[in-house]
Amino acid sequence: MAMLPLATLQLWITPVWMIAIGATVGSIFLLVLWGIIALCNRRLGTRLYEQVTEGVLLQVSYLLIALASVALLAAPSMPVAATWDSLTRLGEARTATAVATVPADTEDQQISIAFRADELTNYSIKSDQDIRISVQPGVNLDRPNLLIDGGPEPFKWSPTSKFPRVFQGEVSELFVSNYSEKPAQLTLTFDSDVAMPEVHHLPIIAASVVGFFALYLLLQNLLPGVGNIAVATSKEAIGQPLFLLLMAVGFFAMIAFIYIPYNTFGEDVKMVKDSGLTTIMVLGIIFALWTSSTSIADEIDGKTALTLLSKPISRRQFILGKFAGIVWPLALMFIVLGFVLLVVVSYKCVYDARETSNPTPDWQYCYNTMISTVPGLFLNFLEAVVLTAISVAISTRLSMLPNLIICGSIYVIGNLVPQIVNAADAEDLAFVQFTGNFIAVLLPMLHVFNIGPAIAGGKEVPYEYLGFALLYAIIYSTAAMLLALALFEDRDLA
């Protein structure tokens, strides 16, 4: 990347620093929790340490150490005080409302309502009589903060209003004067958010780090048979030249996306997001399909599976362990390449402004553009997991080439399910309608996960939609794994 002035460098480094802070908080929580466990049960603490320092968690730990280094080294030039202030006020910045009756010819009636002026996102004041409002008594007659005309329409303010905010500092009470001959019915609503709304994501990032480690360690300790197979499979998958090759291809592709001229008249950042999401998803699917074929089909053909099953490992543990052992490296690929994509998107915002001579964006714009990519990474990962489950089921009976062909066909048809159903409904033939609906029921609806263009366009993805996609991926993956267990149960391994 080209050298940039320090002030410009901070614009795209600050969003990365925010992610590093969230990941570091999660890491510190894990270290404290491990320390408590080790003090209470040294044997369990030692076992957890050994599990973390092998397999996928070791590579994730390296990334967390790198992020902690970024959080520490960049702190002197980052908004540390503002970040801490906003974090401590996450539970306090909220909507404040008050309803009151101000008698006629009343001066400086006190109304208790608390907010901080710099955290206001909007406010509205409705009164049926003309009133005057100020933050201190004795000034409403000649120097009020607000003059509110009575009527059915409330007075509204937002950051985009042509009116000034008028309030400053912390406010705990307002003084209202009603000089009319009738009582005033008054309703006040003040909506607030922390001065740095970006900190809302820090607890989510920290919880994601903790959740990833917890899910991995729970599998290892609650299902040791499945966990041991998963660790061995993930180590083998990470050590494959294909894994390193795909990671290298993804890394260099992300860097190249910065400098490719898209000729989109200012929309290059959206193209980078869409191209990056598609690249990571395709590389992840290639890795998952290849690994499931080599790890299951080849082991069955080479009689390695028979050797494993001669030990106290059941066929169910073998299949479930293989599936988990493929998903963990797949998650590692999405985490590493996804983080690279986030850095690239943040940098691209500044790079494009410089190349097109547009006004330099602030770091908040870089952050919001960058963080809007995360739902796309999550959905693409779920799509890859669903195809992995299908590939594992197919690998119990077929070799690599048929597996790749079938999964490739399912990928194409699964993304075309809406078009197939709509075309079937448009036909008069009952057979065509039945075929379209049957395909929609039997094959996964992969278009549920494919909303990359919307994400690249900056549209917010509701948490409810992400939850629905997660539930659908769990249900379909579970069905695919039940099919895999049924196909492998009576498979002749000799």
PDB file of C-alpha atoms in Angstrom, residues 23-41 44-45 48-49 52 64 206 209-210 213 217:
ATOM      1  CA  ALA A  23     -10.968  -8.854  20.200  1.00  0.00           C
ATOM      2  CA  THR A  24      -8.457  -7.966  22.937  1.00  0.00           C
ATOM      3  CA  VAL A  25     -11.230  -7.581  25.522  1.00  0.00           C
ATOM      4  CA  GLY A  26     -12.511 -11.036  24.593  1.00  0.00           C
ATOM      5  CA  SER A  27      -8.974 -12.453  24.843  1.00  0.00           C
ATOM      6  CA  ILE A  28      -8.434 -10.917  28.280  1.00  0.00           C
ATOM      7  CA  PHE A  29     -11.723 -12.406  29.474  1.00  0.00           C
ATOM      8  CA  LEU A  30     -10.618 -15.843  28.245  1.00  0.00           C
ATOM      9  CA  LEU A  31      -7.236 -15.522  29.977  1.00  0.00           C
ATOM     10  CA  VAL A  32      -8.837 -14.491  33.265  1.00  0.00           C
ATOM     11  CA  LEU A  33     -11.345 -17.339  33.026  1.00  0.00           C
ATOM     12  CA  TRP A  34      -8.578 -19.838  32.261  1.00  0.00           C
ATOM     13  CA  GLY A  35      -6.545 -18.525  35.202  1.00  0.00           C
ATOM     14  CA  ILE A  36      -9.491 -19.074  37.559  1.00  0.00           C
ATOM     15  CA  ILE A  37     -10.040 -22.606  36.209  1.00  0.00           C
ATOM     16  CA  ALA A  38      -6.323 -23.416  36.522  1.00  0.00           C
ATOM     17  CA  LEU A  39      -6.286 -22.262  40.152  1.00  0.00           C
ATOM     18  CA  CYS A  40      -9.345 -24.337  41.015  1.00  0.00           C
ATOM     19  CA  ASN A  41      -8.460 -27.422  38.940  1.00  0.00           C
ATOM     20  CA  LEU A  44      -8.373 -29.194  33.761  1.00  0.00           C
ATOM     21  CA  GLY A  45      -6.402 -25.977  33.256  1.00  0.00           C
ATOM     22  CA  LEU A  48      -7.453 -26.646  28.231  1.00  0.00           C
ATOM     23  CA  TYR A  49      -4.038 -25.100  27.579  1.00  0.00           C
ATOM     24  CA  VAL A  52      -5.772 -24.276  22.787  1.00  0.00           C
ATOM     25  CA  LEU A  64      -5.530 -12.397  18.532  1.00  0.00           C
ATOM     26  CA  ALA A 206     -15.558  -9.772  22.388  1.00  0.00           C
ATOM     27  CA  VAL A 209     -14.103 -14.433  20.391  1.00  0.00           C
ATOM     28  CA  VAL A 210     -15.258 -16.017  23.638  1.00  0.00           C
ATOM     29  CA  PHE A 213     -13.200 -20.696  21.889  1.00  0.00           C
ATOM     30  CA  LEU A 217     -13.446 -26.480  23.849  1.00  0.00           C
TER      31      LEU A 217
END
